[in-house]
Amino acid sequence: ELKVEQNPLFLSMQEGKNYTIYCNYSTTSDRLYWYRQDPGKSLESLFVLLSNGAVKQEGRLMASLDTKARLSTLHITAAVHDLSATYFCAVDAGNQFYFGTGTSLTVIP
Amino acid sequence: GAVVSQHPSWVICKSGTSVKIECRSLDFQATTMFWYRQFPKQSLMLMATSNEGSKATYEQGVEKDKFLINHASLTLSTLTVTSAHPEDSSFYICSASDNYPYEQYFGPGTRLTVT
């Protein structure tokens, strides 16, 4: 069974600080996705990473994929309160599609 | 663009009844649609994938006869929870794509409560 683990599960950080969320997965895949979910809401697609070494940036968020290490990172630069949400990575391994455990991010003013 | 709607947004039903949830792509033709469920404060679990005109592909552990999925057109997929029980209470989210794996667009979700 494909396992997708995120670290940390909970993150509280001050505005203006930088931090990285990690997403590790257990099988070969070059399809990885990052999503944001606000409380009580559905998902918003953030990034689609479809090859080894892929790096994408949008605003204060940057995502990367290392398929050899089976690792993706979501880097937050100079966090602002509006980034408070739960972030999920998801992996498509062909016949399996799994979401990570989620990282609940709280940005403190 | 790329808007996906779900109806209803929330529903309460009695144990033993069936509930149908609709997922529509409003401004594009969705060749592939996905159904997920999410329990409170947990991650999402893919239930099934459906392509227009084909039978849905269910994930392991998801009961096909209990969760009926129909993808009758390029803009509509339905999930019917048959003989619902309290343990089926969950947040059900659909997504749709016209170019998977490049993108999938999520609906707003349907909160189902079975009493």
PDB file of N, CA and C in Angstrom, chain A residues 37 39-41, chain B residues 6 8-12 21 38-40 89-92 108-113:
ATOM      1  N   GLN A  37      -6.471  23.495   2.006  1.00  0.00           N
ATOM      2  CA  GLN A  37      -7.858  23.376   2.442  1.00  0.00           C
ATOM      3  C   GLN A  37      -8.095  24.309   3.625  1.00  0.00           C
ATOM      4  N   PRO A  39     -10.740  25.617   6.652  1.00  0.00           N
ATOM      5  CA  PRO A  39     -11.708  24.893   7.494  1.00  0.00           C
ATOM      6  C   PRO A  39     -13.111  24.856   6.880  1.00  0.00           C
ATOM      7  N   GLY A  40     -13.676  23.670   6.809  1.00  0.00           N
ATOM      8  CA  GLY A  40     -15.030  23.516   6.294  1.00  0.00           C
ATOM      9  C   GLY A  40     -15.163  23.676   4.793  1.00  0.00           C
ATOM     10  N   LYS A  41     -14.043  23.835   4.120  1.00  0.00           N
ATOM     11  CA  LYS A  41     -14.080  24.070   2.671  1.00  0.00           C
ATOM     12  C   LYS A  41     -13.464  22.900   1.914  1.00  0.00           C
TER      13      LYS A  41
ATOM     14  N   GLN B   6     -21.234  21.146  -6.694  1.00  0.00           N
ATOM     15  CA  GLN B   6     -21.809  19.965  -6.081  1.00  0.00           C
ATOM     16  C   GLN B   6     -23.163  20.327  -5.495  1.00  0.00           C
ATOM     17  N   PRO B   8     -26.385  18.293  -3.164  1.00  0.00           N
ATOM     18  CA  PRO B   8     -26.496  19.484  -2.312  1.00  0.00           C
ATOM     19  C   PRO B   8     -25.174  19.784  -1.608  1.00  0.00           C
ATOM     20  N   SER B   9     -25.115  20.897  -0.934  1.00  0.00           N
ATOM     21  CA  SER B   9     -23.912  21.228  -0.173  1.00  0.00           C
ATOM     22  C   SER B   9     -23.933  20.539   1.185  1.00  0.00           C
ATOM     23  N   TRP B  10     -25.139  20.273   1.686  1.00  0.00           N
ATOM     24  CA  TRP B  10     -25.236  19.478   2.901  1.00  0.00           C
ATOM     25  C   TRP B  10     -26.568  18.749   2.893  1.00  0.00           C
ATOM     26  N   VAL B  11     -26.593  17.592   3.505  1.00  0.00           N
ATOM     27  CA  VAL B  11     -27.807  16.790   3.535  1.00  0.00           C
ATOM     28  C   VAL B  11     -27.838  15.965   4.813  1.00  0.00           C
ATOM     29  N   ILE B  12     -29.012  15.901   5.377  1.00  0.00           N
ATOM     30  CA  ILE B  12     -29.257  15.056   6.549  1.00  0.00           C
ATOM     31  C   ILE B  12     -30.294  14.024   6.141  1.00  0.00           C
ATOM     32  N   ILE B  21     -25.727  12.524  -4.652  1.00  0.00           N
ATOM     33  CA  ILE B  21     -24.943  13.755  -4.699  1.00  0.00           C
ATOM     34  C   ILE B  21     -24.525  13.984  -6.151  1.00  0.00           C
ATOM     35  N   GLN B  38     -13.926  12.537   3.238  1.00  0.00           N
ATOM     36  CA  GLN B  38     -13.037  13.077   4.257  1.00  0.00           C
ATOM     37  C   GLN B  38     -13.762  13.086   5.583  1.00  0.00           C
ATOM     38  N   PHE B  39     -13.191  12.395   6.557  1.00  0.00           N
ATOM     39  CA  PHE B  39     -13.729  12.424   7.906  1.00  0.00           C
ATOM     40  C   PHE B  39     -13.135  13.628   8.632  1.00  0.00           C
ATOM     41  N   PRO B  40     -13.833  14.092   9.682  1.00  0.00           N
ATOM     42  CA  PRO B  40     -13.373  15.303  10.387  1.00  0.00           C
ATOM     43  C   PRO B  40     -11.909  15.220  10.805  1.00  0.00           C
ATOM     44  N   SER B  89     -21.603   9.012   7.418  1.00  0.00           N
ATOM     45  CA  SER B  89     -21.550  10.464   7.599  1.00  0.00           C
ATOM     46  C   SER B  89     -20.132  10.946   7.339  1.00  0.00           C
ATOM     47  N   SER B  90     -20.015  11.918   6.456  1.00  0.00           N
ATOM     48  CA  SER B  90     -18.677  12.353   6.040  1.00  0.00           C
ATOM     49  C   SER B  90     -18.813  13.566   5.140  1.00  0.00           C
ATOM     50  N   PHE B  91     -17.686  14.095   4.743  1.00  0.00           N
ATOM     51  CA  PHE B  91     -17.622  15.174   3.765  1.00  0.00           C
ATOM     52  C   PHE B  91     -17.213  14.537   2.446  1.00  0.00           C
ATOM     53  N   TYR B  92     -18.067  14.635   1.449  1.00  0.00           N
ATOM     54  CA  TYR B  92     -17.801  14.032   0.152  1.00  0.00           C
ATOM     55  C   TYR B  92     -17.429  15.124  -0.838  1.00  0.00           C
ATOM     56  N   PRO B 108     -17.089  22.058  -4.165  1.00  0.00           N
ATOM     57  CA  PRO B 108     -17.111  22.633  -2.816  1.00  0.00           C
ATOM     58  C   PRO B 108     -17.393  21.619  -1.722  1.00  0.00           C
ATOM     59  N   GLY B 109     -17.776  20.397  -2.109  1.00  0.00           N
ATOM     60  CA  GLY B 109     -18.015  19.367  -1.106  1.00  0.00           C
ATOM     61  C   GLY B 109     -19.477  19.279  -0.679  1.00  0.00           C
ATOM     62  N   THR B 110     -19.837  18.095  -0.208  1.00  0.00           N
ATOM     63  CA  THR B 110     -21.181  17.831   0.327  1.00  0.00           C
ATOM     64  C   THR B 110     -21.022  17.182   1.689  1.00  0.00           C
ATOM     65  N   ARG B 111     -21.636  17.802   2.665  1.00  0.00           N
ATOM     66  CA  ARG B 111     -21.545  17.241   4.011  1.00  0.00           C
ATOM     67  C   ARG B 111     -22.774  16.374   4.250  1.00  0.00           C
ATOM     68  N   LEU B 112     -22.559  15.092   4.449  1.00  0.00           N
ATOM     69  CA  LEU B 112     -23.642  14.140   4.666  1.00  0.00           C
ATOM     70  C   LEU B 112     -23.677  13.734   6.133  1.00  0.00           C
ATOM     71  N   THR B 113     -24.855  13.859   6.719  1.00  0.00           N
ATOM     72  CA  THR B 113     -25.077  13.398   8.090  1.00  0.00           C
ATOM     73  C   THR B 113     -26.211  12.388   8.062  1.00  0.00           C
TER      74      THR B 113
END
